[in-house]
mmCIF file of C-alpha atoms in Angstrom:
data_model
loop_
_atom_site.group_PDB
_atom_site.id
_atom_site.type_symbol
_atom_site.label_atom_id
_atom_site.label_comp_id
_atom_site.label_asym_id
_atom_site.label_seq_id
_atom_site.Cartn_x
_atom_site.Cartn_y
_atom_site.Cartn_z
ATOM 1 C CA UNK A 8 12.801 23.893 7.393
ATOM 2 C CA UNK A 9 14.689 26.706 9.615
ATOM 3 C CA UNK A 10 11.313 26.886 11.453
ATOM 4 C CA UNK A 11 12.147 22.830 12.063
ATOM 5 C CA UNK A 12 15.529 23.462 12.587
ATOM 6 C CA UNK A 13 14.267 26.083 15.486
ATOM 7 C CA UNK A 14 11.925 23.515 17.097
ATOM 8 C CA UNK A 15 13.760 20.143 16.514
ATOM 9 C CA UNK A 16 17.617 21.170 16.499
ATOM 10 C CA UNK A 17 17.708 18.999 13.592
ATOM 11 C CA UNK A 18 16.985 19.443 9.605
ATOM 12 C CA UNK A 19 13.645 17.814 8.746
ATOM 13 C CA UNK A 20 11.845 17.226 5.662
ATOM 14 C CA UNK A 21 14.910 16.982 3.875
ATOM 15 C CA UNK A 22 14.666 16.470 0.003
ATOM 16 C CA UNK A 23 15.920 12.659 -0.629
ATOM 17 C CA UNK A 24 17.448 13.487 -4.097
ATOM 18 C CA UNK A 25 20.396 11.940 -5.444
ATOM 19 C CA UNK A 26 22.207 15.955 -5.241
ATOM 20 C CA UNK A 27 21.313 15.450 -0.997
ATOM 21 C CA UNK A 28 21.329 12.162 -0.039
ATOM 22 C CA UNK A 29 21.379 10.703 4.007
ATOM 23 C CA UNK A 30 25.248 10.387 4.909
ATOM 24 C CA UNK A 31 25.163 8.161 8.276
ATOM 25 C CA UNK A 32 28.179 8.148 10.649
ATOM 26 C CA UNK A 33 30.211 5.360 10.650
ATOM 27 C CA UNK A 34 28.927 3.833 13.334
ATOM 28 C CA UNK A 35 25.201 3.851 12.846
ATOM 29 C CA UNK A 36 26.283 2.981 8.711
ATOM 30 C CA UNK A 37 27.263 -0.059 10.361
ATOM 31 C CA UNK A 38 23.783 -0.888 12.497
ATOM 32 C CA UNK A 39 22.032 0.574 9.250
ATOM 33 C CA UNK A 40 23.859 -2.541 6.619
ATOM 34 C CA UNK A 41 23.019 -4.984 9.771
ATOM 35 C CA UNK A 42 19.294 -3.836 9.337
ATOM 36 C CA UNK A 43 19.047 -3.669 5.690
ATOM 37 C CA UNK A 44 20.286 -7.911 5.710
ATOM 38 C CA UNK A 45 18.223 -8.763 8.591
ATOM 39 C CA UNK A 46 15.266 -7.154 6.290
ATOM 40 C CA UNK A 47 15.975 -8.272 3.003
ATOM 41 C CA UNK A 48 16.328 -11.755 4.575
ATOM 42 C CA UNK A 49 12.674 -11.573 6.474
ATOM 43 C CA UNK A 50 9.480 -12.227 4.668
ATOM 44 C CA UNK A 51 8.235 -9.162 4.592
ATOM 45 C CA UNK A 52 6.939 -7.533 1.410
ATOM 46 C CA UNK A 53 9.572 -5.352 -0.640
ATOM 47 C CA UNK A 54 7.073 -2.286 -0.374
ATOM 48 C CA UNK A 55 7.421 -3.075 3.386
ATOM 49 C CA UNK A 56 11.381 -3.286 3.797
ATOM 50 C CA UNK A 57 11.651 -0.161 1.522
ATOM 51 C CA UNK A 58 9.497 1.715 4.069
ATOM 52 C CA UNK A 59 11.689 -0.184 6.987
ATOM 53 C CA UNK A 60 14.786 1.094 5.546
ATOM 54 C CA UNK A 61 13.812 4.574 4.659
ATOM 55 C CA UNK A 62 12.311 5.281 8.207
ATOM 56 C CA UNK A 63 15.273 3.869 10.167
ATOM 57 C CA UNK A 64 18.038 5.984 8.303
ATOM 58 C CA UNK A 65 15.600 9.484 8.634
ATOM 59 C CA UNK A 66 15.685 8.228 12.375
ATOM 60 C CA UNK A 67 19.471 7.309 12.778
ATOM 61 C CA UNK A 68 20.077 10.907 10.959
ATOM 62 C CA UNK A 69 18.206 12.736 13.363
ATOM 63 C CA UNK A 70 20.197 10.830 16.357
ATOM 64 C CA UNK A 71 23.491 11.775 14.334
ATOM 65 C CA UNK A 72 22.352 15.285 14.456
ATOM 66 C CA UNK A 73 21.125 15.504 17.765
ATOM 67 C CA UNK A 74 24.847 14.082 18.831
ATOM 68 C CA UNK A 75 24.002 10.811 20.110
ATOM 69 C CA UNK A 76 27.414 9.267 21.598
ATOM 70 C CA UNK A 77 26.717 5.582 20.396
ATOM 71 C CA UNK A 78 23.815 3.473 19.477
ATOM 72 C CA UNK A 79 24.118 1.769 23.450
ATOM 73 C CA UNK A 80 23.208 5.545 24.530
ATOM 74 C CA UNK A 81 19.414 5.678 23.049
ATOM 75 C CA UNK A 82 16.686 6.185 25.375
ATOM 76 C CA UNK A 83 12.663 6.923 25.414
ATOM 77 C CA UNK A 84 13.203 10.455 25.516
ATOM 78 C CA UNK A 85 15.122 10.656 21.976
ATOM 79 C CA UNK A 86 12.561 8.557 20.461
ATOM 80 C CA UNK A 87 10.077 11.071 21.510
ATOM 81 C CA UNK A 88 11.747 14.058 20.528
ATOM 82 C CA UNK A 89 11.877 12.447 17.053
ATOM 83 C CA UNK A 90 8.174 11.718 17.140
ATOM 84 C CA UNK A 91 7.600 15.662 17.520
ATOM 85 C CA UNK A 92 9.304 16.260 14.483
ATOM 86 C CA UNK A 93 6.459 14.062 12.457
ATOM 87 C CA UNK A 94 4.116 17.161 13.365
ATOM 88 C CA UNK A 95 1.924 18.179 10.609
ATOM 89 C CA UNK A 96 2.148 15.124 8.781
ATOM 90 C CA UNK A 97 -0.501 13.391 7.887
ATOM 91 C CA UNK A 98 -3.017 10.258 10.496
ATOM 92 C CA UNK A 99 -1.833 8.213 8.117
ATOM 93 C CA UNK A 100 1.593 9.217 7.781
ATOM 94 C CA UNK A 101 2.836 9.406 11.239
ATOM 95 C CA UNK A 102 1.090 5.794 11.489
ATOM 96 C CA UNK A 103 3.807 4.394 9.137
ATOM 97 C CA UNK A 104 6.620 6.282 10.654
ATOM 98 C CA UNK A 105 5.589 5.341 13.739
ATOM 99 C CA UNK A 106 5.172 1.820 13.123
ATOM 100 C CA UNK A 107 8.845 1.913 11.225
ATOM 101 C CA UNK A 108 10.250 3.201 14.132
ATOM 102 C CA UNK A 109 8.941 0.213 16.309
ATOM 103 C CA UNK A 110 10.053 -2.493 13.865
ATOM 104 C CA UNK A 111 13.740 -0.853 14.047
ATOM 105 C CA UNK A 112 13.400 -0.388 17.891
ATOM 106 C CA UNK A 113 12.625 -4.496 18.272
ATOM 107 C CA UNK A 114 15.395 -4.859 16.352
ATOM 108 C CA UNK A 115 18.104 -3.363 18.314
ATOM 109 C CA UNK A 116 16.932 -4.933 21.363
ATOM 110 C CA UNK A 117 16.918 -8.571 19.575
ATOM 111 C CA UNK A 118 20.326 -7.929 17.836
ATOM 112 C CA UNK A 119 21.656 -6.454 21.400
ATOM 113 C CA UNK A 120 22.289 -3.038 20.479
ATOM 114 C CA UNK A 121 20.318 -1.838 22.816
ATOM 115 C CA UNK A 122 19.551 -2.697 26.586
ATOM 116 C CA UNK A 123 15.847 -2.117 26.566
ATOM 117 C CA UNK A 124 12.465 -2.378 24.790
ATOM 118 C CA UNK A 125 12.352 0.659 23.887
ATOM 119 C CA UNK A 126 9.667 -0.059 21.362
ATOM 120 C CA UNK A 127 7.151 -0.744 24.220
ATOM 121 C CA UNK A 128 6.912 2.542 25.394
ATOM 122 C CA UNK A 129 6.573 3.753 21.697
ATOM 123 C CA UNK A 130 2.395 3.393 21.406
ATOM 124 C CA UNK A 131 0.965 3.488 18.112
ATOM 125 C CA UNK A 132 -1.574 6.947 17.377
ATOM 126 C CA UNK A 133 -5.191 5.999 18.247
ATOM 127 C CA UNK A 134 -7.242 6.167 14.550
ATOM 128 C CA UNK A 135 -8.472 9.101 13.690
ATOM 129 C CA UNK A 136 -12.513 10.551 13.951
ATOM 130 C CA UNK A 137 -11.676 11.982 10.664
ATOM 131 C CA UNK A 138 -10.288 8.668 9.077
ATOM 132 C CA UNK A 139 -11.315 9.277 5.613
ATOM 133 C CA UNK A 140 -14.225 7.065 3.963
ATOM 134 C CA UNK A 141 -12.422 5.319 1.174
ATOM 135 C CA UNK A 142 -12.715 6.822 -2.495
ATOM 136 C CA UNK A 143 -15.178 4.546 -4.065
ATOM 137 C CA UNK A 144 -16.183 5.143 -7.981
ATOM 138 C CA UNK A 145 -19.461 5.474 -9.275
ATOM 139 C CA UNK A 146 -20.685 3.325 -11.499
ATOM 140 C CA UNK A 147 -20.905 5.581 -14.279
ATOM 141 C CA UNK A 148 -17.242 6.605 -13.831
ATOM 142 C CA UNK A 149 -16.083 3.160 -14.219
ATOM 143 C CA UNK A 150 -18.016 2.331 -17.079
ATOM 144 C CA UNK A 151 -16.771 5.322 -19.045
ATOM 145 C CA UNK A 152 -13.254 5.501 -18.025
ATOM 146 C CA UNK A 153 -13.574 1.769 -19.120
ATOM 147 C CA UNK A 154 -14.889 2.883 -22.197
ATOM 148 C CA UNK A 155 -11.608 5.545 -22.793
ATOM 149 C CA UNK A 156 -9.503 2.671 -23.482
ATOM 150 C CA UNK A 157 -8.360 1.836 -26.748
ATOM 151 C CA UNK A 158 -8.684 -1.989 -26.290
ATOM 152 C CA UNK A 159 -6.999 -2.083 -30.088
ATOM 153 C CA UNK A 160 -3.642 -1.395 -28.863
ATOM 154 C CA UNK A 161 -1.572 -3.277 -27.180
ATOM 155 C CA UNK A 162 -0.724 -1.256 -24.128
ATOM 156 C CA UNK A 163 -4.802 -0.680 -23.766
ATOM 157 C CA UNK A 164 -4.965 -4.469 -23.737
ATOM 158 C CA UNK A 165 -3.050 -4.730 -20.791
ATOM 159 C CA UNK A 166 -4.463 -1.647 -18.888
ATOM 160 C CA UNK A 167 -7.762 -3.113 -19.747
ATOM 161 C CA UNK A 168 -7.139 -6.454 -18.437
ATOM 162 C CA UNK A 169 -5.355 -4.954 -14.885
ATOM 163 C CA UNK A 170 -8.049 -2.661 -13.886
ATOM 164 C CA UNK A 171 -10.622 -5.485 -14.698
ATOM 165 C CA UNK A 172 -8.735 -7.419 -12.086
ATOM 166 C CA UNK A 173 -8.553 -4.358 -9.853
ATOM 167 C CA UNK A 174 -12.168 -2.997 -10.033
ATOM 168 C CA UNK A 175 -14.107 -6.744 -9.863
ATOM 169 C CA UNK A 176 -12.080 -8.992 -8.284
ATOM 170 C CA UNK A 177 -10.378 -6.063 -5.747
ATOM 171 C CA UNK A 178 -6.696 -7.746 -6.712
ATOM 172 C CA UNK A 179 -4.281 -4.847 -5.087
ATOM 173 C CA UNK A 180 -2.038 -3.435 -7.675
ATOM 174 C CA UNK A 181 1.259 -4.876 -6.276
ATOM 175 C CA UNK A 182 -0.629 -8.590 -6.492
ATOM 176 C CA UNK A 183 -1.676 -7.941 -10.764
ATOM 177 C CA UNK A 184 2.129 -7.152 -11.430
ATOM 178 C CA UNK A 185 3.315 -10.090 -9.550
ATOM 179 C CA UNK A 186 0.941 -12.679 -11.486
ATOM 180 C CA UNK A 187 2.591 -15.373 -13.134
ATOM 181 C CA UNK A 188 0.973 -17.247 -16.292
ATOM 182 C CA UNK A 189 0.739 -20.805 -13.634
ATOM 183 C CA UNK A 190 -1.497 -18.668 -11.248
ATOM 184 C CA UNK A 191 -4.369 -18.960 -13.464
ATOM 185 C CA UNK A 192 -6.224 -22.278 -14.048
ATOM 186 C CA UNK A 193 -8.066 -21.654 -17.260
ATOM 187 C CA UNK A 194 -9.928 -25.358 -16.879
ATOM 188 C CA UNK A 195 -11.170 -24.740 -13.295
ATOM 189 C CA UNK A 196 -11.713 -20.850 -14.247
ATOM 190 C CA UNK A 197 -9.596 -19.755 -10.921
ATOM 191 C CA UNK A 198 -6.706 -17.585 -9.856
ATOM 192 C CA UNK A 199 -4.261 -18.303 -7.401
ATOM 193 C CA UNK A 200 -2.018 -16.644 -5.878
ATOM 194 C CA UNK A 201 -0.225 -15.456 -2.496
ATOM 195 C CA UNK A 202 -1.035 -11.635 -1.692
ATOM 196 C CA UNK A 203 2.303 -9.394 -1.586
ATOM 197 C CA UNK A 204 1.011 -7.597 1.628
ATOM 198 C CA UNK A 205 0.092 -10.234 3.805
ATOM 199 C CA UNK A 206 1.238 -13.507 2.175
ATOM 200 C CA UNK A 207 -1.355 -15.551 2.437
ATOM 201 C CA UNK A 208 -2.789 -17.398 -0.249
ATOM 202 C CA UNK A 209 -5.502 -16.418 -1.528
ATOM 203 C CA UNK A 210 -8.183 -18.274 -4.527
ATOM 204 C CA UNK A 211 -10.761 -16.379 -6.679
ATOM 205 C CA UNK A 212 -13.292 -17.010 -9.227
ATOM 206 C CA UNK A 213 -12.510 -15.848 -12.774
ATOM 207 C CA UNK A 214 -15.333 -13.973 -14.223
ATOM 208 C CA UNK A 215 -15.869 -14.355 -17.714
ATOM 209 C CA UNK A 216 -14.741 -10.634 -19.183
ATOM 210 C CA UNK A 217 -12.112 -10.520 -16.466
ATOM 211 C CA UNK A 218 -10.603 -14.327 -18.357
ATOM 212 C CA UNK A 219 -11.281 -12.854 -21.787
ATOM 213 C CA UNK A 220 -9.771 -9.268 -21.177
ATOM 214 C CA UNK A 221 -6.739 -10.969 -19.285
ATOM 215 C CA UNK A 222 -6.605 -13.955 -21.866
ATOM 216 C CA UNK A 223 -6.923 -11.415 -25.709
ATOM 217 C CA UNK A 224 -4.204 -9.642 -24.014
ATOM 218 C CA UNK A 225 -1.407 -12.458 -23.977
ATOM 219 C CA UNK A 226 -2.741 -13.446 -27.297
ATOM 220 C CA UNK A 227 -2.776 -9.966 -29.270
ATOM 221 C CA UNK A 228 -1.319 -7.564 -26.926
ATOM 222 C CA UNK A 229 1.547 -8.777 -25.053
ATOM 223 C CA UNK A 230 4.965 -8.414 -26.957
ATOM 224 C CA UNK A 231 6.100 -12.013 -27.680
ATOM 225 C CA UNK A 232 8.716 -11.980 -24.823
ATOM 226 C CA UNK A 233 9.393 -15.358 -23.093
ATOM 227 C CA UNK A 234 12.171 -14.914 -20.650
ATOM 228 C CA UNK A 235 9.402 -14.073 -18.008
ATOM 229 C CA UNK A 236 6.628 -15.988 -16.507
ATOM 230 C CA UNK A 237 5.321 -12.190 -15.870
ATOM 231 C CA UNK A 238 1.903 -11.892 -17.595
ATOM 232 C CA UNK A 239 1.988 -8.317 -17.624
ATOM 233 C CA UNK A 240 5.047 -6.458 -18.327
ATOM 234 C CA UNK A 241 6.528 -3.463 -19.865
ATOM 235 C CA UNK A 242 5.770 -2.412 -24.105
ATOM 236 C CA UNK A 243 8.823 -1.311 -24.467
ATOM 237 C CA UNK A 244 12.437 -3.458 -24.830
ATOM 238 C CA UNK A 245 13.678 -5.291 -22.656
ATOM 239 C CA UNK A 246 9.805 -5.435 -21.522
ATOM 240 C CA UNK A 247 11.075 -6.415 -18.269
ATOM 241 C CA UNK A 248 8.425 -6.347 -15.235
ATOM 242 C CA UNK A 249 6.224 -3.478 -14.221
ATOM 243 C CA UNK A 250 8.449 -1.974 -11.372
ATOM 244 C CA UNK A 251 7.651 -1.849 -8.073
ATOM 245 C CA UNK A 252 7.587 2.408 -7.608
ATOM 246 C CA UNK A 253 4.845 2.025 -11.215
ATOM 247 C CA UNK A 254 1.417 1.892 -9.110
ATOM 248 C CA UNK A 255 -0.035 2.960 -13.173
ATOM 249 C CA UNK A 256 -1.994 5.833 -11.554
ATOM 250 C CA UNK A 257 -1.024 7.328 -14.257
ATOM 251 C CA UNK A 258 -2.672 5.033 -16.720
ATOM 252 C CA UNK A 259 -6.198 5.216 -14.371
ATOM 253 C CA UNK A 260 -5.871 9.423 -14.891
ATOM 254 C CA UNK A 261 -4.590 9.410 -18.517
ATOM 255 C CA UNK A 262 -7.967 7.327 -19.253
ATOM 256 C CA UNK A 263 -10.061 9.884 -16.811
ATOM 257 C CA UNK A 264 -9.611 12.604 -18.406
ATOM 258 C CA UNK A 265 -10.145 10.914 -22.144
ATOM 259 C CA UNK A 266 -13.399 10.050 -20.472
ATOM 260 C CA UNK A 267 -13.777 13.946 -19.364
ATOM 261 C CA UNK A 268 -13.787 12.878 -15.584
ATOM 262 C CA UNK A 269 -12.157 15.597 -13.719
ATOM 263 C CA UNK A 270 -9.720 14.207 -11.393
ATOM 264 C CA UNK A 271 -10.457 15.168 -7.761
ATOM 265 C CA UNK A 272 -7.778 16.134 -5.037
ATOM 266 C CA UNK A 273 -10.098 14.773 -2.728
ATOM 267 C CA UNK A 274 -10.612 11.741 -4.215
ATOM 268 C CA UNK A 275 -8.209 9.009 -5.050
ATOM 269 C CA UNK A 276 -7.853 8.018 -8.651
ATOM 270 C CA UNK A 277 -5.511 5.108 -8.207
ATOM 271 C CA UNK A 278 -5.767 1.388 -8.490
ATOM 272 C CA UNK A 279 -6.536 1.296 -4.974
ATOM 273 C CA UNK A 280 -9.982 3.053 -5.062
ATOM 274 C CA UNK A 281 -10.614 0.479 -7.894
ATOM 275 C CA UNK A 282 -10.096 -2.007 -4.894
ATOM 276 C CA UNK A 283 -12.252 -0.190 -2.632
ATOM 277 C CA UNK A 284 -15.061 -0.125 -5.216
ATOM 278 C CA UNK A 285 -14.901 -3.672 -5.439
ATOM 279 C CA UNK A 286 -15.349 -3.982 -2.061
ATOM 280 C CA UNK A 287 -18.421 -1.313 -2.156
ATOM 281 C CA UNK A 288 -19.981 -3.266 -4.934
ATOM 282 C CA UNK A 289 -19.686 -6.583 -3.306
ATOM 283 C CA UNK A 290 -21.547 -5.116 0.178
ATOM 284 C CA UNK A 291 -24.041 -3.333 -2.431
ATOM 285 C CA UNK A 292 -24.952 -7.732 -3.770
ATOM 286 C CA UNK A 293 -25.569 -7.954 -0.103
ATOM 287 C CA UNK A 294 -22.248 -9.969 -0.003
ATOM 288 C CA UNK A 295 -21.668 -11.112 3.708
ATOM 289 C CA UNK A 296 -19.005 -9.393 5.113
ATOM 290 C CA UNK A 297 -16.774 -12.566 6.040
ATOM 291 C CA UNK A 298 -16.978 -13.568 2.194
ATOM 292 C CA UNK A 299 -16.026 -10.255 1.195
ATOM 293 C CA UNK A 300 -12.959 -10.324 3.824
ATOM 294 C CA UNK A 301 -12.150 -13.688 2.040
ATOM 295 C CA UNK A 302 -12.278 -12.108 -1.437
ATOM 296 C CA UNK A 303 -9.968 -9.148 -1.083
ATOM 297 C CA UNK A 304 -7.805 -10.879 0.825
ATOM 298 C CA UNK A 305 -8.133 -9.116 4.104
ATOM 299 C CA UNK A 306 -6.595 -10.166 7.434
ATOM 300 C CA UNK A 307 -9.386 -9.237 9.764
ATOM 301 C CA UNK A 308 -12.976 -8.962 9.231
ATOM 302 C CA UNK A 309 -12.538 -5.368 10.866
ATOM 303 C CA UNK A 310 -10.257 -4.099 7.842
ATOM 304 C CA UNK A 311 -13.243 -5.095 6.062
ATOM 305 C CA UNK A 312 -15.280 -3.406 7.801
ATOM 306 C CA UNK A 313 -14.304 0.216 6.209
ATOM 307 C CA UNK A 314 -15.940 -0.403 3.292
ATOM 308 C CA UNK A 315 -19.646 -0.220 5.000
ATOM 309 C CA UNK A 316 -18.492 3.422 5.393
ATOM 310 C CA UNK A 317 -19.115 3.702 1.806
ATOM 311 C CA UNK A 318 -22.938 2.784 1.872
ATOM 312 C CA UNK A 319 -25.017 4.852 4.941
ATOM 313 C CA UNK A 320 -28.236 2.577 3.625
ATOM 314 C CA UNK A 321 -25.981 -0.438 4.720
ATOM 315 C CA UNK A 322 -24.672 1.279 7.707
ATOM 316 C CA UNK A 323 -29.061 2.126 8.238
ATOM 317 C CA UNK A 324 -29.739 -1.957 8.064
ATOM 318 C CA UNK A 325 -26.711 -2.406 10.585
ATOM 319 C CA UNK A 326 -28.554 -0.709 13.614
ATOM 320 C CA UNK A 327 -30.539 -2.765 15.705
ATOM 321 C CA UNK A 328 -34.251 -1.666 15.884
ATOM 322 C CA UNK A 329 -34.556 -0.222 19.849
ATOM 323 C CA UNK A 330 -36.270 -2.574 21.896
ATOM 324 C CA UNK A 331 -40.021 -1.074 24.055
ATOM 325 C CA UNK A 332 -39.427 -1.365 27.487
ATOM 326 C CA UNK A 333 -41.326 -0.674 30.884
ATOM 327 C CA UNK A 334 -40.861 2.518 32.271
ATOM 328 C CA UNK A 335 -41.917 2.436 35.894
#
């Protein structure tokens, strides 16, 4: 931190605790509230406008601390100073602080605070070489991590039913917690529901021991709570709503290690592999690609396209056979 100090002229990396929490100036308070309405008022997702928020008041700390006069006074160059303080961080990292910082430029400029577009000259990082290949699970794994849970109790119902959604139909995690008992049409076997991350809608097939996981645990597992259309909530009163900040990694590595997997640092153990695996398997039925884009959801064919990373044969059947030609 005194090495950042040294470098930056500003404290970095700061510890966002209760004890130490950001205290903005007046002023910028002021452009920070405006921000936080227009947010909360957009459609963006609430993982989004949490990431929104938290990047713009790191960013209108470090102009407090580098003595900005007023708001009217920002320019390129502090914008890039501030960038150099991101080094070290992770691709992926600076890519979300990066593109948090754009989102709060545009928004001066629209609101007036700010003379110029500011957030053209910001470019986003080019992606990696070294982009890592998602974490996909073996077969194996799955089945005996699957096998770990104690589908007698109630709270194994429910884990059992959520990673079922997770690992064959690629549902993201934030999309299971938000399903509500009318988003699944038991006659026409289908779920239905608009994704948190992108919001558009978004219909799937319900596979038989997804339905019958999802289905024995509202009938034996959930705790008889009806003041919320939630299907899967908390076992403990007042069984309100898995939280947004629970991503139940912790349920995935509790069950891991009953299976005697050892978790990997390399490899990631959350509900999101489970997606990615769902996306492997689907490529490995020699699913096309734009049907698997269609299943999980995606918004471009190339997102999509990361999952081929997971199969070289696949990648093998991609390349185009060289054609003979002529040599004079």
């Amino acid at each position: 931190m005194l090495e950042d100090y040294r470098l930056h002229r500003v404290l970095t990396r700061r510890y966002h605790a209760s004890r130490n929490p950001i205290s903005l100036r007046p002023d910028l308070e002021i452009i920070f509230s405006e921000y936080s309405r227009y947010l909360n008022g957009s459609e963006l997702s609430k993982c989004t406008v949490e990431h929104y928020l938290s990047s713009s008041k790191v960013f209108l700390d470090f102009l407090c601390q580098r003595s900005l006069n007023g708001i009217n006074d920002l320019t390129t160059k502090f914008c890039h100073e501030y960038l150099k303080t991101l080094a070290g961080y992770s691709f992926k990292t600076v890519e979300q602080k990066v593109c948090g910082l754009r989102h709060f430029l545009r928004f001066l400029n629209e609101s007036n605070h700010i003379d110029t577009d500011i957030a053209s000259e910001i470019h986003m990082p080019k992606i990696s070489r070294n982009a890592k290949i998602p974490s996909v699970w073996k077969q194996d794994e799955l089945t005996n991590t699957l096998l770990a849970i104690d589908r007698n109790n109630p709270t194994g119902k429910r884990d059992y039913a959520m990673i079922l959604l997770a690992c064959i139909l690629g549902i993201r995690i934030g999309d299971i917690k938000n399903l509500r008992f009318d988003n699944f049409d038991w006659n026409k076997k289908q779920l239905s529901f608009v994704q948190h991350k992108t919001l558009k809608p978004v219909t799937l097939p319900i596979p038989d021991a997804v339905g019958w996981a999802v289905i024995d645990y509202i009938r034996n597992g959930r705790p008889k709570y009806f003041e919320t259309n939630y299907v899967f909530i908390k076992h403990m009163p007042p069984f309100d709503p898995l939280s947004d900040n629970n991503h139940m990694q912790q349920q995935i590595v509790r069950y891991m290690n009953k299976a005697g997997l050892r978790k990997d640092k390399n490899k990631h153990s959350g509900f999101h592999s489970l997606r990615h695996s769902a996306g492997s398997m689907l490529l490995d039925m020699e699913t096309p690609l734009p049907v698997i884009t269609s299943i999980l959801g995606h918004s471009d064919i190339d997102v999509t396209g990361i999952y081929l990373k997971t199969d070289l044969q696949k990648l093998r059947e991609c390349v185009l056979p060289m054609e003979e030609t002529d040599h004079e």
